[in-house]
Coordinates of C-alpha atoms in Angstrom, one line a residue:
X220 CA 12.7 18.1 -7.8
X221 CA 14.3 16.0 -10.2
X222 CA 12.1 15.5 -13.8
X223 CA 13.1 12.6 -15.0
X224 CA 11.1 11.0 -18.5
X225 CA 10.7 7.5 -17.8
X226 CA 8.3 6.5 -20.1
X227 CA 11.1 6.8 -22.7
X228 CA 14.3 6.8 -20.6
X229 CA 15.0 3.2 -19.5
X230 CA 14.1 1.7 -23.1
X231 CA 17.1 2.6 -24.3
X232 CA 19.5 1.6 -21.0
X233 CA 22.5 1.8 -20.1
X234 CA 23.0 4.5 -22.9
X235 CA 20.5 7.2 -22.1
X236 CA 21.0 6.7 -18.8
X237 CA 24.6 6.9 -19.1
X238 CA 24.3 10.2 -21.2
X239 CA 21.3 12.4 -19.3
X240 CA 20.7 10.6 -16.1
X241 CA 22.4 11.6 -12.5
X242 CA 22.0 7.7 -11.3
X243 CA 22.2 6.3 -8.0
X244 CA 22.9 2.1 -7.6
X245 CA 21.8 0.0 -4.9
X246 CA 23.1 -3.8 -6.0
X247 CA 22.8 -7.0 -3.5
X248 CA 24.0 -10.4 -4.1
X249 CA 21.1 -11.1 -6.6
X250 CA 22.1 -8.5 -9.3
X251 CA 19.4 -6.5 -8.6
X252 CA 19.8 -2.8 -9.2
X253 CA 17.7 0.2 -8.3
X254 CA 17.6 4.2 -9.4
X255 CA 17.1 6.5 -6.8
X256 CA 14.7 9.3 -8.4
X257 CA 13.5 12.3 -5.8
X258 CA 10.2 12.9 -7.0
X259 CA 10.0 16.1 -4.6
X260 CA 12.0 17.4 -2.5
X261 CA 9.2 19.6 -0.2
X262 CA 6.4 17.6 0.7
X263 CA 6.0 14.3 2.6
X264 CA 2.6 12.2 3.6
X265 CA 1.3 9.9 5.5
X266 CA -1.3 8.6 3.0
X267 CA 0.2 6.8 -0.4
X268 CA -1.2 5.2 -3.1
X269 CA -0.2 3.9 -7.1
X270 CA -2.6 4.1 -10.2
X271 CA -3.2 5.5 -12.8
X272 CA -4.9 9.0 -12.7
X273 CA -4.9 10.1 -15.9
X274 CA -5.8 7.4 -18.3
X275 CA -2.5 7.4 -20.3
X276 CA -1.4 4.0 -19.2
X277 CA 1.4 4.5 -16.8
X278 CA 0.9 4.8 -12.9
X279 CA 1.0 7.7 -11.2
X280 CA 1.5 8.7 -7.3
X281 CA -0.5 9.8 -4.7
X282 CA 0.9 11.5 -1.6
X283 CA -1.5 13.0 1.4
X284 CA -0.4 14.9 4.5
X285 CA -0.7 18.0 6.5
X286 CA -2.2 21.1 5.5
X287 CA 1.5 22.4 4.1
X288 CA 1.5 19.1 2.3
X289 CA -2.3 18.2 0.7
X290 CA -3.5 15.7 -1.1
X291 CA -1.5 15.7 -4.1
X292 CA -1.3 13.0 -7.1
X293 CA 2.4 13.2 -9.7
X294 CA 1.7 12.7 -13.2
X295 CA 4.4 9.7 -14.0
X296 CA 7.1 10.6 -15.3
X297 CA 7.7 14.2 -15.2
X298 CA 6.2 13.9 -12.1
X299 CA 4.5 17.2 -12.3
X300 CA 2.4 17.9 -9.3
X301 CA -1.2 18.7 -8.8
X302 CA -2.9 19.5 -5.4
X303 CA -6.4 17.8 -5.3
X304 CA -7.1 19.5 -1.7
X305 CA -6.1 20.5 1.7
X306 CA -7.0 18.8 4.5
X307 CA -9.5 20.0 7.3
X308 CA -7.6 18.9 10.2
X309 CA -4.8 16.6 8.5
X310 CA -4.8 13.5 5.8
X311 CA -3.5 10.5 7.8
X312 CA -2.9 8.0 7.8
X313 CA -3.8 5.7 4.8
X314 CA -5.5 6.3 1.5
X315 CA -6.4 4.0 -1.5
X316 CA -7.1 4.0 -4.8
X317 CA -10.6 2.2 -6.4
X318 CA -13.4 3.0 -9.0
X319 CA -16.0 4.1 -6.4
X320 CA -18.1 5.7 -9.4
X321 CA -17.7 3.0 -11.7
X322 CA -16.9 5.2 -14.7
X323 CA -13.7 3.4 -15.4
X324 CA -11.1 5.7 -13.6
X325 CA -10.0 5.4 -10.2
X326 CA -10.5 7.7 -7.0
X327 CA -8.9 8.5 -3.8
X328 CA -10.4 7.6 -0.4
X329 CA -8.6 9.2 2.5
X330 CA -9.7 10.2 5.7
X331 CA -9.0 13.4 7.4
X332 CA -9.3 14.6 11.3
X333 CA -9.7 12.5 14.2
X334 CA -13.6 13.4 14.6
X335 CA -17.1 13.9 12.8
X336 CA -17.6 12.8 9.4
X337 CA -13.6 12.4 8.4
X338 CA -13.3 9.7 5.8
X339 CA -13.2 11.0 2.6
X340 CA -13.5 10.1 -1.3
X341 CA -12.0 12.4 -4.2
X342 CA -13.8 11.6 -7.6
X343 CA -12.0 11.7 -10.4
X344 CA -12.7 14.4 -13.1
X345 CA -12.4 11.5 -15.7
X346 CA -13.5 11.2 -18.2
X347 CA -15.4 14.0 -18.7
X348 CA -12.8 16.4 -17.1
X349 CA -8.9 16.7 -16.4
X350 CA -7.7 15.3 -13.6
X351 CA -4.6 18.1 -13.8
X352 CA -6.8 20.6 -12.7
X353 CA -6.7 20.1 -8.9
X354 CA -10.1 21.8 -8.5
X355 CA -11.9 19.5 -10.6
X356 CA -12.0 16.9 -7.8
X357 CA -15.3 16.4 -5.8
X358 CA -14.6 15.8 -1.9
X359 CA -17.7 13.1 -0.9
X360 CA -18.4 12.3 2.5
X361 CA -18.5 8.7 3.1
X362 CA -18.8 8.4 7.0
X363 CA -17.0 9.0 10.4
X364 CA -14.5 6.6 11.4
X365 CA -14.8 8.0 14.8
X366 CA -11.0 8.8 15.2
X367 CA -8.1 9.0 13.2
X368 CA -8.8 6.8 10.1
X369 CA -6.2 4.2 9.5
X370 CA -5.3 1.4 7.1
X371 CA -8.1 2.1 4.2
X372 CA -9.1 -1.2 1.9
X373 CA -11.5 -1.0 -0.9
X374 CA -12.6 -4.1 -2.2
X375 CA -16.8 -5.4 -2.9
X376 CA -17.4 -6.9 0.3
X377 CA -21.2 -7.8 -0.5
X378 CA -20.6 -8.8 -3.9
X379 CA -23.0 -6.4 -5.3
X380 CA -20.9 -4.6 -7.8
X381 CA -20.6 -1.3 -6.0
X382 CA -17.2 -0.8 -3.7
X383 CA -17.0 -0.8 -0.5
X384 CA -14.4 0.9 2.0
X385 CA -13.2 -1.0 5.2
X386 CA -10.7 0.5 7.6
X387 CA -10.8 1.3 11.1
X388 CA -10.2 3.5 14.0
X389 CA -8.0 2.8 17.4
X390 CA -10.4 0.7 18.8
X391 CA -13.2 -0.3 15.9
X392 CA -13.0 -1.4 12.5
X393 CA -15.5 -1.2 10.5
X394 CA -16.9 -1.5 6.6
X395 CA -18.9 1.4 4.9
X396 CA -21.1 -0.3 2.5
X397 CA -21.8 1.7 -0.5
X398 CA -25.8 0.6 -0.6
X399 CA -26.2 3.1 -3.8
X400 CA -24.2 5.4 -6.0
X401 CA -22.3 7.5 -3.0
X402 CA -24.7 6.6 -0.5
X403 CA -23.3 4.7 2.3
X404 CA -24.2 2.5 5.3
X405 CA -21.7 1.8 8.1
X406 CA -21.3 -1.8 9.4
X407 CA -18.9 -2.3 13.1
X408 CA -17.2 -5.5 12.7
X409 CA -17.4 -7.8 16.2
X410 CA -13.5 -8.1 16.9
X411 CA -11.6 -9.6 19.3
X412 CA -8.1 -9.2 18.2
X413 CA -8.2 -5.6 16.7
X414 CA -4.6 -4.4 18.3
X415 CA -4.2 -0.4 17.8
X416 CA -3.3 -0.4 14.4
X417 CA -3.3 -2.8 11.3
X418 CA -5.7 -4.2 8.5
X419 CA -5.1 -6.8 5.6
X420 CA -6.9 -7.7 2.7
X421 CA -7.4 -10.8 0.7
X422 CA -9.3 -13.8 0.0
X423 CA -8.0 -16.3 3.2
X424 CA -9.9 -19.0 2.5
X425 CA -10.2 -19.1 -1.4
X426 CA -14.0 -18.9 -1.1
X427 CA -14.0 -16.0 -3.9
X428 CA -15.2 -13.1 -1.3
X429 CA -12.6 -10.5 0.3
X430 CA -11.9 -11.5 4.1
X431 CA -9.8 -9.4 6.4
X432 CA -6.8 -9.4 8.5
X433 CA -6.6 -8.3 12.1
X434 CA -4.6 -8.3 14.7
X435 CA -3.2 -12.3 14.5
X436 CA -6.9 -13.2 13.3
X437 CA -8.7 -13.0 9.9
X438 CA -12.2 -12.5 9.3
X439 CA -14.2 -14.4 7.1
X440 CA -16.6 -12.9 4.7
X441 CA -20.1 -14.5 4.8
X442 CA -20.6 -13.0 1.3
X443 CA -23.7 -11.0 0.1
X444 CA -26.2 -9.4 2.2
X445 CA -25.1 -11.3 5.3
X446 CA -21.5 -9.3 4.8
X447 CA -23.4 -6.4 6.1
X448 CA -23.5 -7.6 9.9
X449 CA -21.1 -7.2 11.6
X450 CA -22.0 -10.8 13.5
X451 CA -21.2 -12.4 10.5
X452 CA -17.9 -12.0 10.2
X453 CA -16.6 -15.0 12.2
X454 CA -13.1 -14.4 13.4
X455 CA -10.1 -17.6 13.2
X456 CA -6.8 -17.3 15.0
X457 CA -3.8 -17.1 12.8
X458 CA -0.7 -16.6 15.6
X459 CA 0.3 -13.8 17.9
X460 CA 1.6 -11.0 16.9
X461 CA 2.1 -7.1 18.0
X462 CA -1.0 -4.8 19.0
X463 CA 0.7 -2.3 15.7
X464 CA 1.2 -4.7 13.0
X465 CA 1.0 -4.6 9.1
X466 CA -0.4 -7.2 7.5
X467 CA -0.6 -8.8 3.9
X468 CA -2.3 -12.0 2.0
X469 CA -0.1 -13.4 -0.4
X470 CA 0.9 -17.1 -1.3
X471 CA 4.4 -16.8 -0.4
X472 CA 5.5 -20.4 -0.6
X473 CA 3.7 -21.1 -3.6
X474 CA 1.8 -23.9 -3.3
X475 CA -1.6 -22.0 -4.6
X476 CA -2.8 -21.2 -0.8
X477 CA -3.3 -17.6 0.3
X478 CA -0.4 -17.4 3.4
X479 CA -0.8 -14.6 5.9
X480 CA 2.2 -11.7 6.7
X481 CA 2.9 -9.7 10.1
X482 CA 5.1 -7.2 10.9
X483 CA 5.2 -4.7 14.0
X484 CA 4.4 -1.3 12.3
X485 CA 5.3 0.8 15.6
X486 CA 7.1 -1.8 17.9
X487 CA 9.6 -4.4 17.2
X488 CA 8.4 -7.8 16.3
X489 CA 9.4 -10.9 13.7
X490 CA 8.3 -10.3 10.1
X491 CA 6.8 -13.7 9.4
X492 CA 4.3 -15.3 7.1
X493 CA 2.3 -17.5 8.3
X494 CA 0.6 -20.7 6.5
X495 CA -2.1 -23.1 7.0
X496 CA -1.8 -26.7 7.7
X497 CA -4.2 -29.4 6.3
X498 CA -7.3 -28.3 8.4
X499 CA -7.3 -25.2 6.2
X500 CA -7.6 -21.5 7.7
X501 CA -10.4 -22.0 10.0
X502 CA -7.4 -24.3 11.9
X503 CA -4.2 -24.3 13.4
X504 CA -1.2 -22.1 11.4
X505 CA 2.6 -22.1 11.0
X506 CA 4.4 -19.3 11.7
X507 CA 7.7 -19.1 9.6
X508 CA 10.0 -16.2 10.3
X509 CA 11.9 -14.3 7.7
X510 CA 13.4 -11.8 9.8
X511 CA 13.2 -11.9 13.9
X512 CA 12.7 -8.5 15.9
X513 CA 12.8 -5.6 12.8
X514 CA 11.6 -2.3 14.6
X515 CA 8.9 -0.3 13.1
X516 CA 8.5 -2.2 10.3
X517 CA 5.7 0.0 8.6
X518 CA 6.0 -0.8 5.1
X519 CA 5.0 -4.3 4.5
X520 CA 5.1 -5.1 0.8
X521 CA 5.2 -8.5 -1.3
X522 CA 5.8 -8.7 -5.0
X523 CA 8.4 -10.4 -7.4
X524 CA 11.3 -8.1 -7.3
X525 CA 14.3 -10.3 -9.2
X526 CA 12.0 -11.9 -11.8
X527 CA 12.5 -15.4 -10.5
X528 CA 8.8 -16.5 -10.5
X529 CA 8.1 -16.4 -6.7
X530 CA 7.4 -13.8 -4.0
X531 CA 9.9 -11.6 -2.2
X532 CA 9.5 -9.2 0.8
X533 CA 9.9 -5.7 0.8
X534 CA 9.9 -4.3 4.5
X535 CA 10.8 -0.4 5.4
X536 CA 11.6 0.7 8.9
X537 CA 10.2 4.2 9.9
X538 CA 12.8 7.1 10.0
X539 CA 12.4 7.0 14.1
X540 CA 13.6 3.9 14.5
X541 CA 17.5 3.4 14.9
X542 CA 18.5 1.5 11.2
X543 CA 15.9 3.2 9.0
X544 CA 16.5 0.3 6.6
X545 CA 14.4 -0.3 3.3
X546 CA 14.8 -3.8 2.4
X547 CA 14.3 -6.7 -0.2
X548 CA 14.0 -10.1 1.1
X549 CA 14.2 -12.2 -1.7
X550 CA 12.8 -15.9 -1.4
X551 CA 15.8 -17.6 -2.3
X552 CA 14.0 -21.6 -2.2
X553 CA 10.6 -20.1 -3.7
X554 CA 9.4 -21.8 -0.3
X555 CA 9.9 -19.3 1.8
X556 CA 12.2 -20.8 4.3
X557 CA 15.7 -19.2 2.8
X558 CA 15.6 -15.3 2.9
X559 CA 18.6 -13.2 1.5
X560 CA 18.6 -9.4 2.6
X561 CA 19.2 -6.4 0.1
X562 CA 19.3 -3.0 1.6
X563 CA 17.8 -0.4 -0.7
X564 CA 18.5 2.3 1.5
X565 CA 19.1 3.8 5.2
X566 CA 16.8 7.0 5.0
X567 CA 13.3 5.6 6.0
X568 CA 9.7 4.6 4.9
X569 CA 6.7 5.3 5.9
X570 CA 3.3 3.4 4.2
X571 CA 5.7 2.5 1.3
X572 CA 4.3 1.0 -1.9
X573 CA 5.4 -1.7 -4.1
X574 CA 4.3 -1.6 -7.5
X575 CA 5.9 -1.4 -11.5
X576 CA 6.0 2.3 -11.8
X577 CA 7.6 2.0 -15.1
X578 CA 6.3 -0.9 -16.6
X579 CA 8.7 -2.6 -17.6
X580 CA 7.5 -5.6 -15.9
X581 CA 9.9 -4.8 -12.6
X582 CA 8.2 -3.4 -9.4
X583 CA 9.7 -0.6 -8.2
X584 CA 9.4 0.7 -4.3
X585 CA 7.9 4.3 -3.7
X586 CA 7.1 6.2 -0.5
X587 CA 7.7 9.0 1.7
X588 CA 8.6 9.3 5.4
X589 CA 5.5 10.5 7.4
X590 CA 4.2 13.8 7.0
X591 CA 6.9 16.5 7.5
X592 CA 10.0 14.5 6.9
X593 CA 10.2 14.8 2.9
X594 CA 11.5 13.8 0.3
X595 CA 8.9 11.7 -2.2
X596 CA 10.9 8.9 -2.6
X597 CA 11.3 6.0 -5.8
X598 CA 13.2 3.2 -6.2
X599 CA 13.3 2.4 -9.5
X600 CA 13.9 -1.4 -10.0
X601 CA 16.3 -2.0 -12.9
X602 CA 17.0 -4.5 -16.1
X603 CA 20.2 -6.1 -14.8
X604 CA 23.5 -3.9 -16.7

């Protein structure tokens, strides 16, 4: 394991990196340059997640797997690790980060096991106690998913101040309404279009409430109490797409409107994004490809990588599939109809995470490969040199 400081380190680039730094470029056509930091070497995970933990500002990393593996969160930046728990059956294969308690701090929901009651939330010690100390997380039952628990999203679905936790199973997705403080009531959500695996977040239809994503679908929220029935949730046709898919909400032409993002998680399909014409999202949608037929495209992420002001696309093939590519496409027109590839690395990613690990106003990329296949993995995105 490599402790690096980055709360101090890159303030003071190219020297201190230059001097105390073993560094590891990755540079495209836009300039863009990224540090390869092995945040440890022995455990992988299916479940990832970004906050911050421990109150001091700067994010830290969450990592979930097998028993060998545990839950686990890395104190940013000497990435020191602490062991929240060990699964009962096996942490898989999502987890999320959200203020279920609403004491200012976040916690972990995860699920574990593919039967009874296996999703999971870990409160946070804060403030009252240090989240360092492993131990001093409380394991709360939430509900059963029914099988394995996939694609976790936390969000207020009923708009009554208390967090709720959708995700789903193989066959059913579902919401567990948090009715009272860690008291929860499980809603099944009437879906067509569910595919095997896949859930997005966002607000579709710019209503203010958090709708979801399935399978080439989205489902609007009714909002309030009538978010609690499952009938409710009235489900629009976005565009075909594969039965494993990732999806994401995020306005990638920039014209204010949410768009919608596919890409195959465990098959081979086009990443796309997909935007609505002048009937809105309840009507017909464009699909607008960025890259046709990627395999096992499980890492789906969107953020500003180059600083330019509009959306880019990070995608990361699985370490099964034949190029094991992570990749930057960066949004060369800010329309989202000229795509230019960077290639990050060849070594895999699983459930990656894009977020600005060092805040320096850059997001970086962070991941694993699924559980067993370590390293922890960051990708430190770099103030051009």
């Amino acid at each position: 394991m490599k402790n690096i400081s980055l709360k101090n380190a890159w303030r003071t680039l190219p020297l201190r990196m230059v001097l105390f730094l073993p560094l590891i470029f990755f540079q495209g056509d836009q300039g863009v340059q990224f540090q390869f930091v092995e945040v440890d070497s022995l455990v992988a995970g299916d479940c990832k997640a970004v906050g911050d933990l421990d109150g001091d500002g700067y994010p830290d990393l969450v990592v979930g797997g097998m028993p060998g593996e545990g839950l686990n969160w890395y104190r940013n930046s000497d990435w020191n690790r602490t062991v929240i728990a060990s699964p009962n059956i096996e942490f898989t294969t999502d987890c999320s980060l959200g203020d279920l308690d609403g004491d200012g701090d976040p916690d972990i929901v995860v699920p574990d096991g593919n039967s009874g009651n296996n999703l999971f939330w870990f409160q946070n010690p804060k403030p009252n106690g240090n989240p360092a100390i492993g131990p001093s997380w409380v394991r709360h039952t939430v509900g059963s998913v029914g099988d394995w628990g996939k694609d976790i999203k936390i969000a207020d679905f009923d708009q009554d101040r208390r967090l709720d936790i959708a995700t789903r199973g193989h066959g059913t997705a579902m919401i567990f309404f948090q009715t009272a403080p860690n008291t929860w009531a499980k809603t099944l959500l009437n879906v067509s279009s569910l595919g095997s695996e896949g859930l997005g977040l966002g607000d579709v239809d710019g209503d203010g409430r958090t709708d979801l994503v399935v399978q080439g679908a989205w489902l609007k929220n009714p909002g309030g109490s009538a978010a609690r029935a499952g009938g409710n949730w009235l489900e629009y046709a976005i565009g075909g797409v594969d039965v494993s898919f990732k999806a994401m909400v995020a306005d990638i032409n920039g014209d204010g409107k949410p768009d919608v993002v596919f890409s195959s998680s465990e098959g081979t399909d086009d990443v796309a994004w997909w935007s609505c014409g002048p009937a809105g999202p309840t009507g017909p949608w464009t699909k607008n490809v960025i890259v046709s037929n990627l395999d096992r495209a499980h890492t789906l992420q969107a953020a500003d990588l180059d600083g330019d002001g509009d959306l880019d696309v990070v995608t990361a093939q699985m370490h099964t599939s034949v190029d094991r590519e992570v990749a930057v496409w960066f949004n060369l027109d800010r329309r989202g109809t000229l795509w230019r590839k960077q290639v990050v690395a060849a070594s895999g990613l699983h459930n990656g995470q894009v977020a600005d690990v060092n805040r320096d106003g850059r997001p970086d990329i962070f991941g694993a490969n699924w559980t067993g296949n370590p390293p922890v993995k960051l990708w430190l995105n770099l103030p051009g040199i």
